[in-house]
Amino acid sequence: MTSSSLPLPFSLSGDELLTERLVLRPWTAAEVSAVLDGPRSDGWAGDFPAEGDGVIAGFLRDSPEGLHPYGHRLVAERDGGLVIGSIGLFWPPNDGVLELGYGVVPSRQGRGYASEAAGALAGYGLTAPGVHTVRAQVELANPASVRVLEKAGLRRVSDDGTLAEFAVTAD
């Protein structure tokens, strides 16, 4: 794998990761339930949750290890606190490697939020004990997601013509 420096800057405030424009905060049990069964929160973007957020909420309900401090988080705008997506590292690591997944609702896409969140969480994941790599797979038919990972500071490490793997490693 190609080594690279930490992707994008972040800071910690309690259990929240802060970037220039975003807050990445842990899911609560109430939010998992609300995404799966309602009711909608006033603090959500109109198109949140997206399909992928529902999948992650189901995963978190069934796999509480996903709520680990290095696990899954909601993505909210710092200005106003509106939840606009979710992002996560699949805990526990597999031989020192964490898998990254992310999604931002369509109404907030094209603003660089996914790259900002992915870069911050990848960098944070590399601070976990025993973790040396954060990786993500993306379908090459989704060039916007490829660009998200490139802008987040991950490097393409493999490509089979259909799927590409991106990674960042601890220095």
PDB file of N, CA and C in Angstrom, residues 23-120:
ATOM      1  N   VAL A  23     -19.645  18.604  11.898  1.00  0.00           N
ATOM      2  CA  VAL A  23     -19.519  17.897  13.165  1.00  0.00           C
ATOM      3  C   VAL A  23     -19.842  16.439  12.871  1.00  0.00           C
ATOM      4  N   LEU A  24     -18.928  15.550  13.234  1.00  0.00           N
ATOM      5  CA  LEU A  24     -19.152  14.117  13.098  1.00  0.00           C
ATOM      6  C   LEU A  24     -19.383  13.596  14.507  1.00  0.00           C
ATOM      7  N   ARG A  25     -20.625  13.235  14.803  1.00  0.00           N
ATOM      8  CA  ARG A  25     -20.960  12.857  16.172  1.00  0.00           C
ATOM      9  C   ARG A  25     -21.528  11.448  16.217  1.00  0.00           C
ATOM     10  N   PRO A  26     -21.311  10.776  17.341  1.00  0.00           N
ATOM     11  CA  PRO A  26     -21.830   9.410  17.463  1.00  0.00           C
ATOM     12  C   PRO A  26     -23.355   9.377  17.349  1.00  0.00           C
ATOM     13  N   TRP A  27     -23.859   8.281  16.804  1.00  0.00           N
ATOM     14  CA  TRP A  27     -25.289   8.018  16.796  1.00  0.00           C
ATOM     15  C   TRP A  27     -25.744   7.772  18.228  1.00  0.00           C
ATOM     16  N   THR A  28     -26.965   8.136  18.551  1.00  0.00           N
ATOM     17  CA  THR A  28     -27.587   7.729  19.805  1.00  0.00           C
ATOM     18  C   THR A  28     -28.556   6.583  19.496  1.00  0.00           C
ATOM     19  N   ALA A  29     -28.928   5.839  20.526  1.00  0.00           N
ATOM     20  CA  ALA A  29     -29.903   4.761  20.347  1.00  0.00           C
ATOM     21  C   ALA A  29     -31.227   5.329  19.830  1.00  0.00           C
ATOM     22  N   ALA A  30     -31.610   6.516  20.298  1.00  0.00           N
ATOM     23  CA  ALA A  30     -32.854   7.147  19.843  1.00  0.00           C
ATOM     24  C   ALA A  30     -32.790   7.487  18.357  1.00  0.00           C
ATOM     25  N   GLU A  31     -31.627   7.925  17.878  1.00  0.00           N
ATOM     26  CA  GLU A  31     -31.492   8.253  16.456  1.00  0.00           C
ATOM     27  C   GLU A  31     -31.536   6.995  15.591  1.00  0.00           C
ATOM     28  N   VAL A  32     -30.923   5.916  16.077  1.00  0.00           N
ATOM     29  CA  VAL A  32     -31.009   4.642  15.350  1.00  0.00           C
ATOM     30  C   VAL A  32     -32.475   4.246  15.216  1.00  0.00           C
ATOM     31  N   SER A  33     -33.218   4.300  16.316  1.00  0.00           N
ATOM     32  CA  SER A  33     -34.644   3.941  16.291  1.00  0.00           C
ATOM     33  C   SER A  33     -35.448   4.867  15.383  1.00  0.00           C
ATOM     34  N   ALA A  34     -35.159   6.153  15.447  1.00  0.00           N
ATOM     35  CA  ALA A  34     -35.906   7.114  14.628  1.00  0.00           C
ATOM     36  C   ALA A  34     -35.659   6.884  13.138  1.00  0.00           C
ATOM     37  N   VAL A  35     -34.429   6.587  12.753  1.00  0.00           N
ATOM     38  CA  VAL A  35     -34.143   6.329  11.338  1.00  0.00           C
ATOM     39  C   VAL A  35     -34.882   5.073  10.884  1.00  0.00           C
ATOM     40  N   LEU A  36     -34.932   4.060  11.751  1.00  0.00           N
ATOM     41  CA  LEU A  36     -35.576   2.802  11.371  1.00  0.00           C
ATOM     42  C   LEU A  36     -37.095   2.868  11.429  1.00  0.00           C
ATOM     43  N   ASP A  37     -37.638   3.564  12.431  1.00  0.00           N
ATOM     44  CA  ASP A  37     -39.075   3.493  12.685  1.00  0.00           C
ATOM     45  C   ASP A  37     -39.783   4.834  12.799  1.00  0.00           C
ATOM     46  N   GLY A  38     -39.036   5.949  12.701  1.00  0.00           N
ATOM     47  CA  GLY A  38     -39.633   7.261  12.877  1.00  0.00           C
ATOM     48  C   GLY A  38     -39.737   7.577  14.349  1.00  0.00           C
ATOM     49  N   PRO A  39     -40.128   8.723  14.745  1.00  0.00           N
ATOM     50  CA  PRO A  39     -40.504   9.861  13.914  1.00  0.00           C
ATOM     51  C   PRO A  39     -39.291  10.653  13.421  1.00  0.00           C
ATOM     52  N   ARG A  40     -39.520  11.418  12.370  1.00  0.00           N
ATOM     53  CA  ARG A  40     -38.460  12.268  11.825  1.00  0.00           C
ATOM     54  C   ARG A  40     -38.080  13.358  12.826  1.00  0.00           C
ATOM     55  N   SER A  41     -36.829  13.714  12.814  1.00  0.00           N
ATOM     56  CA  SER A  41     -36.337  14.788  13.670  1.00  0.00           C
ATOM     57  C   SER A  41     -36.322  16.106  12.907  1.00  0.00           C
ATOM     58  N   ASP A  42     -36.634  17.174  13.584  1.00  0.00           N
ATOM     59  CA  ASP A  42     -36.536  18.506  12.980  1.00  0.00           C
ATOM     60  C   ASP A  42     -35.091  18.855  12.657  1.00  0.00           C
ATOM     61  N   GLY A  43     -34.128  18.173  13.295  1.00  0.00           N
ATOM     62  CA  GLY A  43     -32.718  18.452  13.078  1.00  0.00           C
ATOM     63  C   GLY A  43     -32.117  17.709  11.898  1.00  0.00           C
ATOM     64  N   TRP A  44     -32.949  17.095  11.064  1.00  0.00           N
ATOM     65  CA  TRP A  44     -32.475  16.361   9.891  1.00  0.00           C
ATOM     66  C   TRP A  44     -32.770  17.147   8.623  1.00  0.00           C
ATOM     67  N   ALA A  45     -31.849  17.059   7.662  1.00  0.00           N
ATOM     68  CA  ALA A  45     -32.125  17.606   6.329  1.00  0.00           C
ATOM     69  C   ALA A  45     -33.389  16.925   5.798  1.00  0.00           C
ATOM     70  N   GLY A  46     -34.110  17.590   4.924  1.00  0.00           N
ATOM     71  CA  GLY A  46     -35.362  17.058   4.397  1.00  0.00           C
ATOM     72  C   GLY A  46     -35.231  15.703   3.735  1.00  0.00           C
ATOM     73  N   ASP A  47     -34.073  15.398   3.186  1.00  0.00           N
ATOM     74  CA  ASP A  47     -33.875  14.114   2.511  1.00  0.00           C
ATOM     75  C   ASP A  47     -33.033  13.132   3.328  1.00  0.00           C
ATOM     76  N   PHE A  48     -32.878  13.415   4.632  1.00  0.00           N
ATOM     77  CA  PHE A  48     -32.245  12.462   5.546  1.00  0.00           C
ATOM     78  C   PHE A  48     -33.356  11.758   6.303  1.00  0.00           C
ATOM     79  N   PRO A  49     -33.286  10.459   6.483  1.00  0.00           N
ATOM     80  CA  PRO A  49     -32.224   9.549   6.093  1.00  0.00           C
ATOM     81  C   PRO A  49     -32.374   9.082   4.655  1.00  0.00           C
ATOM     82  N   ALA A  50     -31.235   8.891   4.014  1.00  0.00           N
ATOM     83  CA  ALA A  50     -31.197   8.260   2.696  1.00  0.00           C
ATOM     84  C   ALA A  50     -31.193   6.745   2.912  1.00  0.00           C
ATOM     85  N   GLU A  51     -31.305   6.003   1.833  1.00  0.00           N
ATOM     86  CA  GLU A  51     -31.362   4.538   1.932  1.00  0.00           C
ATOM     87  C   GLU A  51     -30.174   3.972   2.710  1.00  0.00           C
ATOM     88  N   GLY A  52     -28.974   4.458   2.413  1.00  0.00           N
ATOM     89  CA  GLY A  52     -27.780   3.955   3.089  1.00  0.00           C
ATOM     90  C   GLY A  52     -27.792   4.230   4.587  1.00  0.00           C
ATOM     91  N   ASP A  53     -28.398   5.344   4.997  1.00  0.00           N
ATOM     92  CA  ASP A  53     -28.491   5.657   6.427  1.00  0.00           C
ATOM     93  C   ASP A  53     -29.373   4.636   7.139  1.00  0.00           C
ATOM     94  N   GLY A  54     -30.425   4.187   6.458  1.00  0.00           N
ATOM     95  CA  GLY A  54     -31.283   3.151   7.021  1.00  0.00           C
ATOM     96  C   GLY A  54     -30.544   1.830   7.167  1.00  0.00           C
ATOM     97  N   VAL A  55     -29.718   1.517   6.185  1.00  0.00           N
ATOM     98  CA  VAL A  55     -28.908   0.295   6.252  1.00  0.00           C
ATOM     99  C   VAL A  55     -27.971   0.371   7.460  1.00  0.00           C
ATOM    100  N   ILE A  56     -27.308   1.510   7.637  1.00  0.00           N
ATOM    101  CA  ILE A  56     -26.377   1.663   8.764  1.00  0.00           C
ATOM    102  C   ILE A  56     -27.128   1.618  10.093  1.00  0.00           C
ATOM    103  N   ALA A  57     -28.297   2.246  10.178  1.00  0.00           N
ATOM    104  CA  ALA A  57     -29.077   2.190  11.409  1.00  0.00           C
ATOM    105  C   ALA A  57     -29.435   0.743  11.754  1.00  0.00           C
ATOM    106  N   GLY A  58     -29.796  -0.058  10.768  1.00  0.00           N
ATOM    107  CA  GLY A  58     -30.081  -1.470  11.003  1.00  0.00           C
ATOM    108  C   GLY A  58     -28.849  -2.215  11.484  1.00  0.00           C
ATOM    109  N   PHE A  59     -27.716  -1.907  10.867  1.00  0.00           N
ATOM    110  CA  PHE A  59     -26.453  -2.511  11.296  1.00  0.00           C
ATOM    111  C   PHE A  59     -26.156  -2.149  12.750  1.00  0.00           C
ATOM    112  N   LEU A  60     -26.342  -0.880  13.110  1.00  0.00           N
ATOM    113  CA  LEU A  60     -26.050  -0.438  14.471  1.00  0.00           C
ATOM    114  C   LEU A  60     -27.008  -1.065  15.489  1.00  0.00           C
ATOM    115  N   ARG A  61     -28.254  -1.255  15.094  1.00  0.00           N
ATOM    116  CA  ARG A  61     -29.207  -1.921  15.988  1.00  0.00           C
ATOM    117  C   ARG A  61     -28.763  -3.363  16.260  1.00  0.00           C
ATOM    118  N   ASP A  62     -28.284  -4.041  15.210  1.00  0.00           N
ATOM    119  CA  ASP A  62     -27.924  -5.451  15.318  1.00  0.00           C
ATOM    120  C   ASP A  62     -26.483  -5.687  15.744  1.00  0.00           C
ATOM    121  N   SER A  63     -25.629  -4.683  15.595  1.00  0.00           N
ATOM    122  CA  SER A  63     -24.196  -4.822  15.885  1.00  0.00           C
ATOM    123  C   SER A  63     -23.734  -3.629  16.711  1.00  0.00           C
ATOM    124  N   PRO A  64     -23.971  -3.658  18.013  1.00  0.00           N
ATOM    125  CA  PRO A  64     -23.643  -2.492  18.842  1.00  0.00           C
ATOM    126  C   PRO A  64     -22.162  -2.119  18.829  1.00  0.00           C
ATOM    127  N   GLU A  65     -21.278  -3.010  18.384  1.00  0.00           N
ATOM    128  CA  GLU A  65     -19.863  -2.634  18.283  1.00  0.00           C
ATOM    129  C   GLU A  65     -19.664  -1.501  17.283  1.00  0.00           C
ATOM    130  N   GLY A  66     -20.628  -1.282  16.393  1.00  0.00           N
ATOM    131  CA  GLY A  66     -20.558  -0.161  15.460  1.00  0.00           C
ATOM    132  C   GLY A  66     -20.661   1.187  16.146  1.00  0.00           C
ATOM    133  N   LEU A  67     -21.137   1.191  17.393  1.00  0.00           N
ATOM    134  CA  LEU A  67     -21.240   2.431  18.160  1.00  0.00           C
ATOM    135  C   LEU A  67     -19.962   2.731  18.935  1.00  0.00           C
ATOM    136  N   HIS A  68     -18.911   1.996  18.644  1.00  0.00           N
ATOM    137  CA  HIS A  68     -17.581   2.205  19.234  1.00  0.00           C
ATOM    138  C   HIS A  68     -17.124   3.638  18.924  1.00  0.00           C
ATOM    139  N   PRO A  69     -16.315   4.253  19.786  1.00  0.00           N
ATOM    140  CA  PRO A  69     -15.846   5.617  19.503  1.00  0.00           C
ATOM    141  C   PRO A  69     -15.163   5.767  18.131  1.00  0.00           C
ATOM    142  N   TYR A  70     -14.595   4.693  17.614  1.00  0.00           N
ATOM    143  CA  TYR A  70     -14.008   4.755  16.271  1.00  0.00           C
ATOM    144  C   TYR A  70     -14.954   4.188  15.220  1.00  0.00           C
ATOM    145  N   GLY A  71     -16.218   4.048  15.552  1.00  0.00           N
ATOM    146  CA  GLY A  71     -17.189   3.436  14.656  1.00  0.00           C
ATOM    147  C   GLY A  71     -17.951   4.439  13.809  1.00  0.00           C
ATOM    148  N   HIS A  72     -19.279   4.352  13.866  1.00  0.00           N
ATOM    149  CA  HIS A  72     -20.151   5.134  12.986  1.00  0.00           C
ATOM    150  C   HIS A  72     -20.604   6.441  13.622  1.00  0.00           C
ATOM    151  N   ARG A  73     -20.799   7.438  12.743  1.00  0.00           N
ATOM    152  CA  ARG A  73     -21.161   8.787  13.185  1.00  0.00           C
ATOM    153  C   ARG A  73     -22.167   9.409  12.220  1.00  0.00           C
ATOM    154  N   LEU A  74     -22.908  10.346  12.741  1.00  0.00           N
ATOM    155  CA  LEU A  74     -23.758  11.187  11.912  1.00  0.00           C
ATOM    156  C   LEU A  74     -22.938  12.386  11.454  1.00  0.00           C
ATOM    157  N   VAL A  75     -23.241  12.879  10.280  1.00  0.00           N
ATOM    158  CA  VAL A  75     -22.575  14.062   9.729  1.00  0.00           C
ATOM    159  C   VAL A  75     -23.562  15.221   9.823  1.00  0.00           C
ATOM    160  N   ALA A  76     -23.151  16.274  10.529  1.00  0.00           N
ATOM    161  CA  ALA A  76     -24.004  17.449  10.682  1.00  0.00           C
ATOM    162  C   ALA A  76     -23.229  18.699  10.276  1.00  0.00           C
ATOM    163  N   GLU A  77     -23.956  19.668   9.736  1.00  0.00           N
ATOM    164  CA  GLU A  77     -23.339  20.955   9.423  1.00  0.00           C
ATOM    165  C   GLU A  77     -23.065  21.687  10.734  1.00  0.00           C
ATOM    166  N   ARG A  78     -21.876  22.263  10.849  1.00  0.00           N
ATOM    167  CA  ARG A  78     -21.559  23.036  12.069  1.00  0.00           C
ATOM    168  C   ARG A  78     -22.491  24.224  12.210  1.00  0.00           C
ATOM    169  N   ASP A  79     -22.788  24.859  11.096  1.00  0.00           N
ATOM    170  CA  ASP A  79     -23.681  26.012  11.105  1.00  0.00           C
ATOM    171  C   ASP A  79     -25.123  25.515  11.114  1.00  0.00           C
ATOM    172  N   GLY A  80     -25.730  25.449  12.275  1.00  0.00           N
ATOM    173  CA  GLY A  80     -27.122  25.031  12.396  1.00  0.00           C
ATOM    174  C   GLY A  80     -27.327  23.619  12.893  1.00  0.00           C
ATOM    175  N   GLY A  81     -26.331  22.744  12.751  1.00  0.00           N
ATOM    176  CA  GLY A  81     -26.422  21.390  13.293  1.00  0.00           C
ATOM    177  C   GLY A  81     -27.292  20.412  12.528  1.00  0.00           C
ATOM    178  N   LEU A  82     -27.704  20.749  11.319  1.00  0.00           N
ATOM    179  CA  LEU A  82     -28.567  19.887  10.521  1.00  0.00           C
ATOM    180  C   LEU A  82     -27.831  18.610  10.128  1.00  0.00           C
ATOM    181  N   VAL A  83     -28.431  17.438  10.408  1.00  0.00           N
ATOM    182  CA  VAL A  83     -27.838  16.150  10.025  1.00  0.00           C
ATOM    183  C   VAL A  83     -28.034  15.950   8.532  1.00  0.00           C
ATOM    184  N   ILE A  84     -26.911  15.688   7.837  1.00  0.00           N
ATOM    185  CA  ILE A  84     -26.930  15.604   6.377  1.00  0.00           C
ATOM    186  C   ILE A  84     -26.396  14.274   5.848  1.00  0.00           C
ATOM    187  N   GLY A  85     -26.044  13.351   6.727  1.00  0.00           N
ATOM    188  CA  GLY A  85     -25.545  12.067   6.269  1.00  0.00           C
ATOM    189  C   GLY A  85     -24.951  11.273   7.400  1.00  0.00           C
ATOM    190  N   SER A  86     -24.294  10.180   7.022  1.00  0.00           N
ATOM    191  CA  SER A  86     -23.617   9.352   8.014  1.00  0.00           C
ATOM    192  C   SER A  86     -22.316   8.836   7.423  1.00  0.00           C
ATOM    193  N   ILE A  87     -21.415   8.481   8.316  1.00  0.00           N
ATOM    194  CA  ILE A  87     -20.094   8.028   7.931  1.00  0.00           C
ATOM    195  C   ILE A  87     -19.623   7.061   9.005  1.00  0.00           C
ATOM    196  N   GLY A  88     -18.800   6.133   8.633  1.00  0.00           N
ATOM    197  CA  GLY A  88     -18.353   5.221   9.667  1.00  0.00           C
ATOM    198  C   GLY A  88     -17.140   4.408   9.302  1.00  0.00           C
ATOM    199  N   LEU A  89     -16.526   3.922  10.357  1.00  0.00           N
ATOM    200  CA  LEU A  89     -15.455   2.955  10.273  1.00  0.00           C
ATOM    201  C   LEU A  89     -16.015   1.662  10.844  1.00  0.00           C
ATOM    202  N   PHE A  90     -15.868   0.569  10.119  1.00  0.00           N
ATOM    203  CA  PHE A  90     -16.423  -0.704  10.560  1.00  0.00           C
ATOM    204  C   PHE A  90     -15.486  -1.340  11.570  1.00  0.00           C
ATOM    205  N   TRP A  91     -15.920  -1.288  12.845  1.00  0.00           N
ATOM    206  CA  TRP A  91     -15.158  -1.760  13.977  1.00  0.00           C
ATOM    207  C   TRP A  91     -15.577  -3.192  14.273  1.00  0.00           C
ATOM    208  N   PRO A  92     -14.686  -4.057  14.679  1.00  0.00           N
ATOM    209  CA  PRO A  92     -13.278  -3.849  14.997  1.00  0.00           C
ATOM    210  C   PRO A  92     -12.410  -3.933  13.743  1.00  0.00           C
ATOM    211  N   PRO A  93     -11.164  -3.489  13.854  1.00  0.00           N
ATOM    212  CA  PRO A  93     -10.264  -3.579  12.717  1.00  0.00           C
ATOM    213  C   PRO A  93      -9.960  -5.037  12.383  1.00  0.00           C
ATOM    214  N   ASN A  94      -9.648  -5.269  11.132  1.00  0.00           N
ATOM    215  CA  ASN A  94      -9.247  -6.592  10.656  1.00  0.00           C
ATOM    216  C   ASN A  94      -7.760  -6.524  10.336  1.00  0.00           C
ATOM    217  N   ASP A  95      -6.940  -7.121  11.173  1.00  0.00           N
ATOM    218  CA  ASP A  95      -5.483  -7.090  10.999  1.00  0.00           C
ATOM    219  C   ASP A  95      -4.953  -5.660  10.860  1.00  0.00           C
ATOM    220  N   GLY A  96      -5.487  -4.751  11.668  1.00  0.00           N
ATOM    221  CA  GLY A  96      -5.020  -3.369  11.675  1.00  0.00           C
ATOM    222  C   GLY A  96      -5.636  -2.482  10.610  1.00  0.00           C
ATOM    223  N   VAL A  97      -6.667  -2.996   9.906  1.00  0.00           N
ATOM    224  CA  VAL A  97      -7.296  -2.249   8.814  1.00  0.00           C
ATOM    225  C   VAL A  97      -8.755  -1.972   9.171  1.00  0.00           C
ATOM    226  N   LEU A  98      -9.159  -0.717   9.009  1.00  0.00           N
ATOM    227  CA  LEU A  98     -10.550  -0.311   9.170  1.00  0.00           C
ATOM    228  C   LEU A  98     -11.131   0.034   7.809  1.00  0.00           C
ATOM    229  N   GLU A  99     -12.370  -0.368   7.580  1.00  0.00           N
ATOM    230  CA  GLU A  99     -13.088  -0.069   6.344  1.00  0.00           C
ATOM    231  C   GLU A  99     -13.935   1.183   6.561  1.00  0.00           C
ATOM    232  N   LEU A 100     -13.889   2.113   5.612  1.00  0.00           N
ATOM    233  CA  LEU A 100     -14.610   3.381   5.663  1.00  0.00           C
ATOM    234  C   LEU A 100     -15.811   3.342   4.734  1.00  0.00           C
ATOM    235  N   GLY A 101     -16.944   3.834   5.224  1.00  0.00           N
ATOM    236  CA  GLY A 101     -18.134   4.016   4.399  1.00  0.00           C
ATOM    237  C   GLY A 101     -18.736   5.375   4.699  1.00  0.00           C
ATOM    238  N   TYR A 102     -19.446   5.969   3.743  1.00  0.00           N
ATOM    239  CA  TYR A 102     -19.974   7.323   3.933  1.00  0.00           C
ATOM    240  C   TYR A 102     -21.135   7.587   2.995  1.00  0.00           C
ATOM    241  N   GLY A 103     -21.922   8.570   3.347  1.00  0.00           N
ATOM    242  CA  GLY A 103     -22.992   9.034   2.483  1.00  0.00           C
ATOM    243  C   GLY A 103     -23.473  10.402   2.931  1.00  0.00           C
ATOM    244  N   VAL A 104     -23.719  11.271   1.980  1.00  0.00           N
ATOM    245  CA  VAL A 104     -24.275  12.599   2.220  1.00  0.00           C
ATOM    246  C   VAL A 104     -25.541  12.693   1.380  1.00  0.00           C
ATOM    247  N   VAL A 105     -26.609  13.231   1.955  1.00  0.00           N
ATOM    248  CA  VAL A 105     -27.887  13.305   1.245  1.00  0.00           C
ATOM    249  C   VAL A 105     -27.751  14.147  -0.029  1.00  0.00           C
ATOM    250  N   PRO A 106     -28.567  13.838  -1.041  1.00  0.00           N
ATOM    251  CA  PRO A 106     -28.459  14.544  -2.319  1.00  0.00           C
ATOM    252  C   PRO A 106     -28.537  16.059  -2.222  1.00  0.00           C
ATOM    253  N   SER A 107     -29.345  16.587  -1.296  1.00  0.00           N
ATOM    254  CA  SER A 107     -29.480  18.046  -1.205  1.00  0.00           C
ATOM    255  C   SER A 107     -28.198  18.732  -0.758  1.00  0.00           C
ATOM    256  N   ARG A 108     -27.242  17.985  -0.217  1.00  0.00           N
ATOM    257  CA  ARG A 108     -25.989  18.582   0.254  1.00  0.00           C
ATOM    258  C   ARG A 108     -24.777  18.089  -0.527  1.00  0.00           C
ATOM    259  N   GLN A 109     -24.996  17.288  -1.553  1.00  0.00           N
ATOM    260  CA  GLN A 109     -23.880  16.805  -2.361  1.00  0.00           C
ATOM    261  C   GLN A 109     -23.326  17.934  -3.225  1.00  0.00           C
ATOM    262  N   GLY A 110     -22.084  17.772  -3.651  1.00  0.00           N
ATOM    263  CA  GLY A 110     -21.442  18.766  -4.502  1.00  0.00           C
ATOM    264  C   GLY A 110     -20.831  19.928  -3.738  1.00  0.00           C
ATOM    265  N   ARG A 111     -20.784  19.850  -2.420  1.00  0.00           N
ATOM    266  CA  ARG A 111     -20.235  20.923  -1.585  1.00  0.00           C
ATOM    267  C   ARG A 111     -18.912  20.538  -0.931  1.00  0.00           C
ATOM    268  N   GLY A 112     -18.441  19.313  -1.195  1.00  0.00           N
ATOM    269  CA  GLY A 112     -17.200  18.855  -0.586  1.00  0.00           C
ATOM    270  C   GLY A 112     -17.364  18.280   0.804  1.00  0.00           C
ATOM    271  N   TYR A 113     -18.610  18.145   1.267  1.00  0.00           N
ATOM    272  CA  TYR A 113     -18.846  17.625   2.611  1.00  0.00           C
ATOM    273  C   TYR A 113     -18.374  16.180   2.767  1.00  0.00           C
ATOM    274  N   ALA A 114     -18.653  15.341   1.775  1.00  0.00           N
ATOM    275  CA  ALA A 114     -18.266  13.928   1.886  1.00  0.00           C
ATOM    276  C   ALA A 114     -16.754  13.796   1.988  1.00  0.00           C
ATOM    277  N   SER A 115     -16.012  14.548   1.189  1.00  0.00           N
ATOM    278  CA  SER A 115     -14.546  14.502   1.256  1.00  0.00           C
ATOM    279  C   SER A 115     -14.038  15.010   2.598  1.00  0.00           C
ATOM    280  N   GLU A 116     -14.633  16.082   3.077  1.00  0.00           N
ATOM    281  CA  GLU A 116     -14.220  16.664   4.357  1.00  0.00           C
ATOM    282  C   GLU A 116     -14.446  15.660   5.494  1.00  0.00           C
ATOM    283  N   ALA A 117     -15.607  15.033   5.495  1.00  0.00           N
ATOM    284  CA  ALA A 117     -15.924  14.054   6.536  1.00  0.00           C
ATOM    285  C   ALA A 117     -15.062  12.805   6.409  1.00  0.00           C
ATOM    286  N   ALA A 118     -14.898  12.300   5.188  1.00  0.00           N
ATOM    287  CA  ALA A 118     -14.117  11.074   4.978  1.00  0.00           C
ATOM    288  C   ALA A 118     -12.658  11.277   5.350  1.00  0.00           C
ATOM    289  N   GLY A 119     -12.097  12.409   4.992  1.00  0.00           N
ATOM    290  CA  GLY A 119     -10.705  12.680   5.331  1.00  0.00           C
ATOM    291  C   GLY A 119     -10.494  12.787   6.824  1.00  0.00           C
ATOM    292  N   ALA A 120     -11.424  13.456   7.508  1.00  0.00           N
ATOM    293  CA  ALA A 120     -11.302  13.604   8.960  1.00  0.00           C
ATOM    294  C   ALA A 120     -11.453  12.255   9.663  1.00  0.00           C
TER     295      ALA A 120
END
